[in-house]
C-alpha cells in the first residue's frame, strides 16, 4: 500500500530506492517491478524488532552507496488490530517496530546525513495519533502518538545539521483489504458511509501519501520541519456529533 507507492514515486523521480522489509517476497517483488521499468531499486531484508537492526540497516545502505538523502519510517507491526486491549507481546511488538525502530533509524540517519549536507526524514504516523478509535487497539494509537513527538524532538535537535524531520498522519486510506471491500458491487452502504464521512466525498489513496512525502523531501519544502501533517480529506476537523446528525437526517 503506502510504502510501495512511496518507493515507486521516488524511483520515478530518478532516485535509488532501498526497500527495507521483513517480508522478502513482497519486497523483492516491488524491487523487480521497478527494475523492469528501468528504475533503480534494491531490496534489503531487515527485522526492525531486533536490537541494533535499525542502525545496521542505515549503516549497510551507507556502506553500499556512500550516502543517504531520505529516510521514510513506514514500518509497523501488523495483525494486532481489532481487539479491545493489548497483551504484553502485542505491546512489545508494536512499540519495537513502530516507535523504537523509527527512533534509532532516525538517530543513525541524522548522524550520516549531517556528514553529507543534510537530508530529509519523514515518519508515517496516523490520524490515530490524535484521534481515538474503539475498533483499533490502544497500543497502535500510543505508538503513533509517540512517533509524532519523536518527529518534533528530532526536528529541533537535527536542524543545525541541515536535516529536516516531518510526519504525515494519514486518515482512512484505501489500501490492502479496504480496496476490495470498498469496490465490491454488493457493498454500496459501506461506500456511502466512507464517502459521507469525508468532506471531499471520497477516501484517500496511497498515492496521496506518496505525493506528500515527495513534497516534504523536495527543495520546495526546505523550511518545513517538525510538522505533523494530516492527510485525511478534512475528515478529522469536522465536528463528529454534527456529522452524525446530518447522516441521521439524510436517512430519515
PDB file of C-alpha atoms in Angstrom:
ATOM      1  CA  UNK A   1       0.000   0.000   0.000  1.00  0.00           C
ATOM      2  CA  UNK A   2       1.556   3.237   1.232  1.00  0.00           C
ATOM      3  CA  UNK A   3       5.171   2.038   1.361  1.00  0.00           C
ATOM      4  CA  UNK A   4       5.040   0.581  -2.136  1.00  0.00           C
ATOM      5  CA  UNK A   5       3.684   3.835  -3.557  1.00  0.00           C
ATOM      6  CA  UNK A   6       6.313   5.890  -1.758  1.00  0.00           C
ATOM      7  CA  UNK A   7       9.296   3.928  -3.097  1.00  0.00           C
ATOM      8  CA  UNK A   8       7.762   3.841  -6.575  1.00  0.00           C
ATOM      9  CA  UNK A   9       7.337   7.629  -6.549  1.00  0.00           C
ATOM     10  CA  UNK A  10      10.943   8.248  -5.540  1.00  0.00           C
ATOM     11  CA  UNK A  11      12.209   5.782  -8.127  1.00  0.00           C
ATOM     12  CA  UNK A  12      10.214   7.504 -10.878  1.00  0.00           C
ATOM     13  CA  UNK A  13      11.806  10.803  -9.812  1.00  0.00           C
ATOM     14  CA  UNK A  14      15.227   9.302 -10.506  1.00  0.00           C
ATOM     15  CA  UNK A  15      16.241   8.236  -7.021  1.00  0.00           C
ATOM     16  CA  UNK A  16      17.875   4.992  -5.995  1.00  0.00           C
ATOM     17  CA  UNK A  17      15.457   3.442  -3.510  1.00  0.00           C
ATOM     18  CA  UNK A  18      16.298   0.746  -0.983  1.00  0.00           C
ATOM     19  CA  UNK A  19      13.202  -1.190   0.057  1.00  0.00           C
ATOM     20  CA  UNK A  20      13.683  -2.456   3.614  1.00  0.00           C
ATOM     21  CA  UNK A  21      11.223  -5.059   4.869  1.00  0.00           C
ATOM     22  CA  UNK A  22      10.895  -8.243   6.883  1.00  0.00           C
ATOM     23  CA  UNK A  23       8.784  -9.679   4.038  1.00  0.00           C
ATOM     24  CA  UNK A  24      11.349 -10.720   1.433  1.00  0.00           C
ATOM     25  CA  UNK A  25       8.767 -11.975  -1.048  1.00  0.00           C
ATOM     26  CA  UNK A  26       6.816  -8.728  -1.241  1.00  0.00           C
ATOM     27  CA  UNK A  27       9.928  -6.556  -1.005  1.00  0.00           C
ATOM     28  CA  UNK A  28      11.718  -8.330  -3.826  1.00  0.00           C
ATOM     29  CA  UNK A  29       8.560  -8.272  -5.947  1.00  0.00           C
ATOM     30  CA  UNK A  30       8.351  -4.487  -5.565  1.00  0.00           C
ATOM     31  CA  UNK A  31      12.009  -4.091  -6.493  1.00  0.00           C
ATOM     32  CA  UNK A  32      11.767  -6.369  -9.538  1.00  0.00           C
ATOM     33  CA  UNK A  33       8.737  -4.473 -10.797  1.00  0.00           C
ATOM     34  CA  UNK A  34      10.635  -1.175 -10.537  1.00  0.00           C
ATOM     35  CA  UNK A  35      13.718  -2.635 -12.212  1.00  0.00           C
ATOM     36  CA  UNK A  36      11.594  -3.866 -15.121  1.00  0.00           C
ATOM     37  CA  UNK A  37      10.658  -0.226 -15.659  1.00  0.00           C
ATOM     38  CA  UNK A  38      14.328   0.703 -15.817  1.00  0.00           C
ATOM     39  CA  UNK A  39      14.279   2.281 -12.363  1.00  0.00           C
ATOM     40  CA  UNK A  40      16.912   1.960  -9.645  1.00  0.00           C
ATOM     41  CA  UNK A  41      15.858  -0.150  -6.677  1.00  0.00           C
ATOM     42  CA  UNK A  42      17.309  -2.659  -4.247  1.00  0.00           C
ATOM     43  CA  UNK A  43      15.907  -4.855  -1.504  1.00  0.00           C
ATOM     44  CA  UNK A  44      17.330  -5.183   1.995  1.00  0.00           C
ATOM     45  CA  UNK A  45      15.867  -7.726   4.388  1.00  0.00           C
ATOM     46  CA  UNK A  46      15.571  -6.382   7.918  1.00  0.00           C
ATOM     47  CA  UNK A  47      13.705  -7.338  11.078  1.00  0.00           C
ATOM     48  CA  UNK A  48      13.261  -3.991  12.779  1.00  0.00           C
ATOM     49  CA  UNK A  49      12.112  -5.582  16.031  1.00  0.00           C
ATOM     50  CA  UNK A  50      15.651  -6.843  16.705  1.00  0.00           C
ATOM     51  CA  UNK A  51      18.026  -4.738  18.789  1.00  0.00           C
ATOM     52  CA  UNK A  52      20.520  -2.923  16.593  1.00  0.00           C
ATOM     53  CA  UNK A  53      18.674  -3.714  13.344  1.00  0.00           C
ATOM     54  CA  UNK A  54      17.626  -0.119  12.510  1.00  0.00           C
ATOM     55  CA  UNK A  55      21.163   1.178  12.950  1.00  0.00           C
ATOM     56  CA  UNK A  56      22.624  -1.716  10.946  1.00  0.00           C
ATOM     57  CA  UNK A  57      20.123  -1.043   8.154  1.00  0.00           C
ATOM     58  CA  UNK A  58      21.275   2.560   7.808  1.00  0.00           C
ATOM     59  CA  UNK A  59      24.941   1.593   8.046  1.00  0.00           C
ATOM     60  CA  UNK A  60      24.613  -1.036   5.309  1.00  0.00           C
ATOM     61  CA  UNK A  61      22.926   1.401   2.949  1.00  0.00           C
ATOM     62  CA  UNK A  62      25.641   3.988   3.506  1.00  0.00           C
ATOM     63  CA  UNK A  63      28.391   1.386   3.112  1.00  0.00           C
ATOM     64  CA  UNK A  64      26.921   0.277  -0.222  1.00  0.00           C
ATOM     65  CA  UNK A  65      26.084   3.725  -1.616  1.00  0.00           C
ATOM     66  CA  UNK A  66      28.163   6.271   0.266  1.00  0.00           C
ATOM     67  CA  UNK A  67      25.327   8.477   1.467  1.00  0.00           C
ATOM     68  CA  UNK A  68      21.679   8.704   2.484  1.00  0.00           C
ATOM     69  CA  UNK A  69      19.446  11.605   1.474  1.00  0.00           C
ATOM     70  CA  UNK A  70      15.974  10.461   2.544  1.00  0.00           C
ATOM     71  CA  UNK A  71      14.622   8.142   5.225  1.00  0.00           C
ATOM     72  CA  UNK A  72      10.932   7.203   5.388  1.00  0.00           C
ATOM     73  CA  UNK A  73       9.885   5.377   8.546  1.00  0.00           C
ATOM     74  CA  UNK A  74       6.783   3.474   7.478  1.00  0.00           C
ATOM     75  CA  UNK A  75       7.077   0.110   9.225  1.00  0.00           C
ATOM     76  CA  UNK A  76       4.599  -1.130  11.799  1.00  0.00           C
ATOM     77  CA  UNK A  77       3.757  -4.405  13.482  1.00  0.00           C
ATOM     78  CA  UNK A  78       0.656  -5.803  11.800  1.00  0.00           C
ATOM     79  CA  UNK A  79      -2.037  -8.261  12.955  1.00  0.00           C
ATOM     80  CA  UNK A  80      -2.751  -6.742  16.362  1.00  0.00           C
ATOM     81  CA  UNK A  81      -5.766  -4.628  15.378  1.00  0.00           C
ATOM     82  CA  UNK A  82      -9.337  -5.492  16.178  1.00  0.00           C
ATOM     83  CA  UNK A  83      -9.107  -6.428  19.864  1.00  0.00           C
ATOM     84  CA  UNK A  84     -10.177  -4.194  22.688  1.00  0.00           C
ATOM     85  CA  UNK A  85      -6.943  -4.382  24.668  1.00  0.00           C
ATOM     86  CA  UNK A  86      -3.341  -5.497  24.179  1.00  0.00           C
ATOM     87  CA  UNK A  87      -1.267  -8.225  25.746  1.00  0.00           C
ATOM     88  CA  UNK A  88       2.440  -7.840  26.537  1.00  0.00           C
ATOM     89  CA  UNK A  89       3.540  -9.474  23.284  1.00  0.00           C
ATOM     90  CA  UNK A  90       1.458  -7.049  21.241  1.00  0.00           C
ATOM     91  CA  UNK A  91       2.795  -4.109  23.233  1.00  0.00           C
ATOM     92  CA  UNK A  92       6.419  -5.143  22.760  1.00  0.00           C
ATOM     93  CA  UNK A  93       5.961  -5.801  19.041  1.00  0.00           C
ATOM     94  CA  UNK A  94       4.156  -2.553  18.222  1.00  0.00           C
ATOM     95  CA  UNK A  95       6.497  -0.367  20.235  1.00  0.00           C
ATOM     96  CA  UNK A  96       9.580  -2.124  18.860  1.00  0.00           C
ATOM     97  CA  UNK A  97       8.664  -1.767  15.188  1.00  0.00           C
ATOM     98  CA  UNK A  98       6.593   1.410  15.060  1.00  0.00           C
ATOM     99  CA  UNK A  99       8.397   3.562  17.609  1.00  0.00           C
ATOM    100  CA  UNK A 100      11.730   2.189  18.799  1.00  0.00           C
ATOM    101  CA  UNK A 101      12.944   1.247  15.313  1.00  0.00           C
ATOM    102  CA  UNK A 102      11.986   4.675  13.967  1.00  0.00           C
ATOM    103  CA  UNK A 103      13.853   6.335  16.825  1.00  0.00           C
ATOM    104  CA  UNK A 104      17.123   4.517  16.249  1.00  0.00           C
ATOM    105  CA  UNK A 105      16.900   4.590  12.453  1.00  0.00           C
ATOM    106  CA  UNK A 106      16.309   8.348  12.616  1.00  0.00           C
ATOM    107  CA  UNK A 107      19.151   8.859  15.071  1.00  0.00           C
ATOM    108  CA  UNK A 108      21.557   6.947  12.830  1.00  0.00           C
ATOM    109  CA  UNK A 109      20.299   8.668   9.679  1.00  0.00           C
ATOM    110  CA  UNK A 110      20.814  12.127  11.167  1.00  0.00           C
ATOM    111  CA  UNK A 111      24.405  11.244  12.029  1.00  0.00           C
ATOM    112  CA  UNK A 112      25.007  10.120   8.425  1.00  0.00           C
ATOM    113  CA  UNK A 113      23.110  12.984   6.759  1.00  0.00           C
ATOM    114  CA  UNK A 114      24.962  15.577   8.805  1.00  0.00           C
ATOM    115  CA  UNK A 115      28.178  14.469   7.108  1.00  0.00           C
ATOM    116  CA  UNK A 116      26.696  14.936   3.627  1.00  0.00           C
ATOM    117  CA  UNK A 117      24.994  18.337   3.632  1.00  0.00           C
ATOM    118  CA  UNK A 118      21.771  17.248   5.296  1.00  0.00           C
ATOM    119  CA  UNK A 119      18.687  15.321   4.279  1.00  0.00           C
ATOM    120  CA  UNK A 120      15.018  14.726   4.936  1.00  0.00           C
ATOM    121  CA  UNK A 121      13.250  12.246   7.216  1.00  0.00           C
ATOM    122  CA  UNK A 122       9.514  11.555   7.030  1.00  0.00           C
ATOM    123  CA  UNK A 123       7.660   9.468   9.586  1.00  0.00           C
ATOM    124  CA  UNK A 124       4.397   7.866   8.541  1.00  0.00           C
ATOM    125  CA  UNK A 125       2.267   8.257  11.634  1.00  0.00           C
ATOM    126  CA  UNK A 126      -1.557   8.117  11.617  1.00  0.00           C
ATOM    127  CA  UNK A 127      -4.579  10.252  12.338  1.00  0.00           C
ATOM    128  CA  UNK A 128      -4.979   7.790  15.238  1.00  0.00           C
ATOM    129  CA  UNK A 129      -2.083   9.612  16.869  1.00  0.00           C
ATOM    130  CA  UNK A 130      -4.558  12.369  17.756  1.00  0.00           C
ATOM    131  CA  UNK A 131      -7.958  10.663  17.398  1.00  0.00           C
ATOM    132  CA  UNK A 132      -9.109   7.591  19.282  1.00  0.00           C
ATOM    133  CA  UNK A 133     -10.826   4.651  17.578  1.00  0.00           C
ATOM    134  CA  UNK A 134     -12.567   1.919  19.525  1.00  0.00           C
ATOM    135  CA  UNK A 135     -12.013  -0.560  16.685  1.00  0.00           C
ATOM    136  CA  UNK A 136      -8.218  -0.306  16.925  1.00  0.00           C
ATOM    137  CA  UNK A 137      -6.074  -1.427  19.839  1.00  0.00           C
ATOM    138  CA  UNK A 138      -4.776   1.244  22.279  1.00  0.00           C
ATOM    139  CA  UNK A 139      -1.126   0.414  21.636  1.00  0.00           C
ATOM    140  CA  UNK A 140      -1.412   1.416  17.974  1.00  0.00           C
ATOM    141  CA  UNK A 141      -2.623   4.870  18.988  1.00  0.00           C
ATOM    142  CA  UNK A 142       0.068   5.151  21.627  1.00  0.00           C
ATOM    143  CA  UNK A 143       2.878   4.117  19.277  1.00  0.00           C
ATOM    144  CA  UNK A 144       1.747   6.513  16.546  1.00  0.00           C
ATOM    145  CA  UNK A 145       1.396   9.365  19.054  1.00  0.00           C
ATOM    146  CA  UNK A 146       4.952   8.655  20.160  1.00  0.00           C
ATOM    147  CA  UNK A 147       6.059   8.820  16.541  1.00  0.00           C
ATOM    148  CA  UNK A 148       4.652  12.332  16.160  1.00  0.00           C
ATOM    149  CA  UNK A 149       6.508  13.528  19.258  1.00  0.00           C
ATOM    150  CA  UNK A 150       9.656  11.786  18.030  1.00  0.00           C
ATOM    151  CA  UNK A 151       9.281  13.882  14.879  1.00  0.00           C
ATOM    152  CA  UNK A 152       9.226  17.142  16.820  1.00  0.00           C
ATOM    153  CA  UNK A 153      12.094  16.139  19.101  1.00  0.00           C
ATOM    154  CA  UNK A 154      14.474  15.220  16.300  1.00  0.00           C
ATOM    155  CA  UNK A 155      13.458  18.210  14.168  1.00  0.00           C
ATOM    156  CA  UNK A 156      14.641  20.522  16.952  1.00  0.00           C
ATOM    157  CA  UNK A 157      17.864  18.613  17.521  1.00  0.00           C
ATOM    158  CA  UNK A 158      18.801  17.979  13.881  1.00  0.00           C
ATOM    159  CA  UNK A 159      18.001  21.360  12.358  1.00  0.00           C
ATOM    160  CA  UNK A 160      21.505  22.732  12.793  1.00  0.00           C
ATOM    161  CA  UNK A 161      22.819  19.716  10.864  1.00  0.00           C
ATOM    162  CA  UNK A 162      20.680  20.508   7.839  1.00  0.00           C
ATOM    163  CA  UNK A 163      18.327  17.597   8.495  1.00  0.00           C
ATOM    164  CA  UNK A 164      14.564  18.131   8.344  1.00  0.00           C
ATOM    165  CA  UNK A 165      12.153  15.776  10.132  1.00  0.00           C
ATOM    166  CA  UNK A 166       8.408  15.749   9.461  1.00  0.00           C
ATOM    167  CA  UNK A 167       5.484  13.371   9.875  1.00  0.00           C
ATOM    168  CA  UNK A 168       2.366  12.549   7.904  1.00  0.00           C
ATOM    169  CA  UNK A 169      -0.850  11.486   9.619  1.00  0.00           C
ATOM    170  CA  UNK A 170      -2.886   9.524   7.071  1.00  0.00           C
ATOM    171  CA  UNK A 171      -6.604   9.155   7.668  1.00  0.00           C
ATOM    172  CA  UNK A 172      -8.693   6.458   6.010  1.00  0.00           C
ATOM    173  CA  UNK A 173      -6.604   5.285   3.058  1.00  0.00           C
ATOM    174  CA  UNK A 174      -7.876   2.767   0.526  1.00  0.00           C
ATOM    175  CA  UNK A 175      -5.253   0.034   0.556  1.00  0.00           C
ATOM    176  CA  UNK A 176      -4.945  -3.699   1.110  1.00  0.00           C
ATOM    177  CA  UNK A 177      -8.234  -5.140   2.386  1.00  0.00           C
ATOM    178  CA  UNK A 178     -10.018  -1.774   2.188  1.00  0.00           C
ATOM    179  CA  UNK A 179      -9.852  -1.679  -1.624  1.00  0.00           C
ATOM    180  CA  UNK A 180     -11.775  -4.890  -2.250  1.00  0.00           C
ATOM    181  CA  UNK A 181     -14.294  -4.028   0.451  1.00  0.00           C
ATOM    182  CA  UNK A 182     -14.859  -0.539  -0.941  1.00  0.00           C
ATOM    183  CA  UNK A 183     -15.147  -1.615  -4.578  1.00  0.00           C
ATOM    184  CA  UNK A 184     -17.421  -4.638  -4.107  1.00  0.00           C
ATOM    185  CA  UNK A 185     -20.660  -4.291  -6.078  1.00  0.00           C
ATOM    186  CA  UNK A 186     -22.721  -5.543  -3.135  1.00  0.00           C
ATOM    187  CA  UNK A 187     -21.221  -3.094  -0.646  1.00  0.00           C
ATOM    188  CA  UNK A 188     -22.887   0.172  -1.544  1.00  0.00           C
ATOM    189  CA  UNK A 189     -23.717   1.052   2.084  1.00  0.00           C
ATOM    190  CA  UNK A 190     -20.048   0.807   3.072  1.00  0.00           C
ATOM    191  CA  UNK A 191     -19.075   3.144   0.227  1.00  0.00           C
ATOM    192  CA  UNK A 192     -21.793   5.590   1.202  1.00  0.00           C
ATOM    193  CA  UNK A 193     -20.599   5.702   4.811  1.00  0.00           C
ATOM    194  CA  UNK A 194     -16.968   6.179   3.820  1.00  0.00           C
ATOM    195  CA  UNK A 195     -17.780   8.947   1.371  1.00  0.00           C
ATOM    196  CA  UNK A 196     -20.214  10.680   3.739  1.00  0.00           C
ATOM    197  CA  UNK A 197     -17.568  10.880   6.468  1.00  0.00           C
ATOM    198  CA  UNK A 198     -15.148  12.677   4.135  1.00  0.00           C
ATOM    199  CA  UNK A 199     -15.954  16.310   3.317  1.00  0.00           C
ATOM    200  CA  UNK A 200     -14.219  15.813  -0.032  1.00  0.00           C
ATOM    201  CA  UNK A 201     -16.637  12.971  -0.798  1.00  0.00           C
ATOM    202  CA  UNK A 202     -14.043  10.250  -1.154  1.00  0.00           C
ATOM    203  CA  UNK A 203     -11.415   8.419   0.904  1.00  0.00           C
ATOM    204  CA  UNK A 204      -7.695   8.811   0.428  1.00  0.00           C
ATOM    205  CA  UNK A 205      -5.440   6.583  -1.639  1.00  0.00           C
ATOM    206  CA  UNK A 206      -1.843   5.543  -1.189  1.00  0.00           C
ATOM    207  CA  UNK A 207      -0.554   7.886  -3.880  1.00  0.00           C
ATOM    208  CA  UNK A 208      -1.906  10.849  -1.875  1.00  0.00           C
ATOM    209  CA  UNK A 209       0.558   9.926   0.872  1.00  0.00           C
ATOM    210  CA  UNK A 210       3.400   9.324  -1.581  1.00  0.00           C
ATOM    211  CA  UNK A 211       2.871  12.753  -3.168  1.00  0.00           C
ATOM    212  CA  UNK A 212       3.058  14.409   0.261  1.00  0.00           C
ATOM    213  CA  UNK A 213       6.280  12.571   1.101  1.00  0.00           C
ATOM    214  CA  UNK A 214       7.832  13.701  -2.176  1.00  0.00           C
ATOM    215  CA  UNK A 215       6.880  17.300  -1.425  1.00  0.00           C
ATOM    216  CA  UNK A 216       8.349  17.227   2.088  1.00  0.00           C
ATOM    217  CA  UNK A 217      11.620  15.872   0.689  1.00  0.00           C
ATOM    218  CA  UNK A 218      11.768  18.363  -2.179  1.00  0.00           C
ATOM    219  CA  UNK A 219      13.558  21.737  -2.449  1.00  0.00           C
ATOM    220  CA  UNK A 220      10.139  23.412  -2.201  1.00  0.00           C
ATOM    221  CA  UNK A 221       9.952  22.310   1.459  1.00  0.00           C
ATOM    222  CA  UNK A 222      13.392  23.395   2.640  1.00  0.00           C
ATOM    223  CA  UNK A 223      11.992  25.466   5.546  1.00  0.00           C
ATOM    224  CA  UNK A 224       9.444  22.902   6.703  1.00  0.00           C
ATOM    225  CA  UNK A 225      10.497  20.785   9.668  1.00  0.00           C
ATOM    226  CA  UNK A 226       8.930  19.446  12.838  1.00  0.00           C
ATOM    227  CA  UNK A 227       5.466  19.400  11.281  1.00  0.00           C
ATOM    228  CA  UNK A 228       2.815  16.681  11.620  1.00  0.00           C
ATOM    229  CA  UNK A 229       0.504  16.980   8.629  1.00  0.00           C
ATOM    230  CA  UNK A 230      -2.851  15.220   8.490  1.00  0.00           C
ATOM    231  CA  UNK A 231      -3.678  13.745   5.077  1.00  0.00           C
ATOM    232  CA  UNK A 232      -7.332  12.874   5.547  1.00  0.00           C
ATOM    233  CA  UNK A 233      -9.502  14.976   3.263  1.00  0.00           C
ATOM    234  CA  UNK A 234     -10.554  17.205   6.193  1.00  0.00           C
ATOM    235  CA  UNK A 235     -12.347  14.328   7.931  1.00  0.00           C
ATOM    236  CA  UNK A 236     -10.616  14.963  11.269  1.00  0.00           C
ATOM    237  CA  UNK A 237     -11.601  18.637  11.540  1.00  0.00           C
ATOM    238  CA  UNK A 238     -15.355  18.198  11.343  1.00  0.00           C
ATOM    239  CA  UNK A 239     -17.495  18.054  14.471  1.00  0.00           C
ATOM    240  CA  UNK A 240     -18.473  14.425  14.932  1.00  0.00           C
ATOM    241  CA  UNK A 241     -21.859  14.886  16.606  1.00  0.00           C
ATOM    242  CA  UNK A 242     -22.937  17.270  13.853  1.00  0.00           C
ATOM    243  CA  UNK A 243     -21.829  14.718  11.274  1.00  0.00           C
ATOM    244  CA  UNK A 244     -23.942  12.052  12.971  1.00  0.00           C
ATOM    245  CA  UNK A 245     -26.975  14.339  12.994  1.00  0.00           C
ATOM    246  CA  UNK A 246     -26.534  15.065   9.293  1.00  0.00           C
ATOM    247  CA  UNK A 247     -26.328  11.381   8.499  1.00  0.00           C
ATOM    248  CA  UNK A 248     -29.462  10.623  10.523  1.00  0.00           C
ATOM    249  CA  UNK A 249     -31.286  13.480   8.797  1.00  0.00           C
ATOM    250  CA  UNK A 250     -30.299  12.257   5.332  1.00  0.00           C
ATOM    251  CA  UNK A 251     -31.616   8.771   6.133  1.00  0.00           C
ATOM    252  CA  UNK A 252     -34.913   9.914   7.670  1.00  0.00           C
TER     253      UNK A 252
END
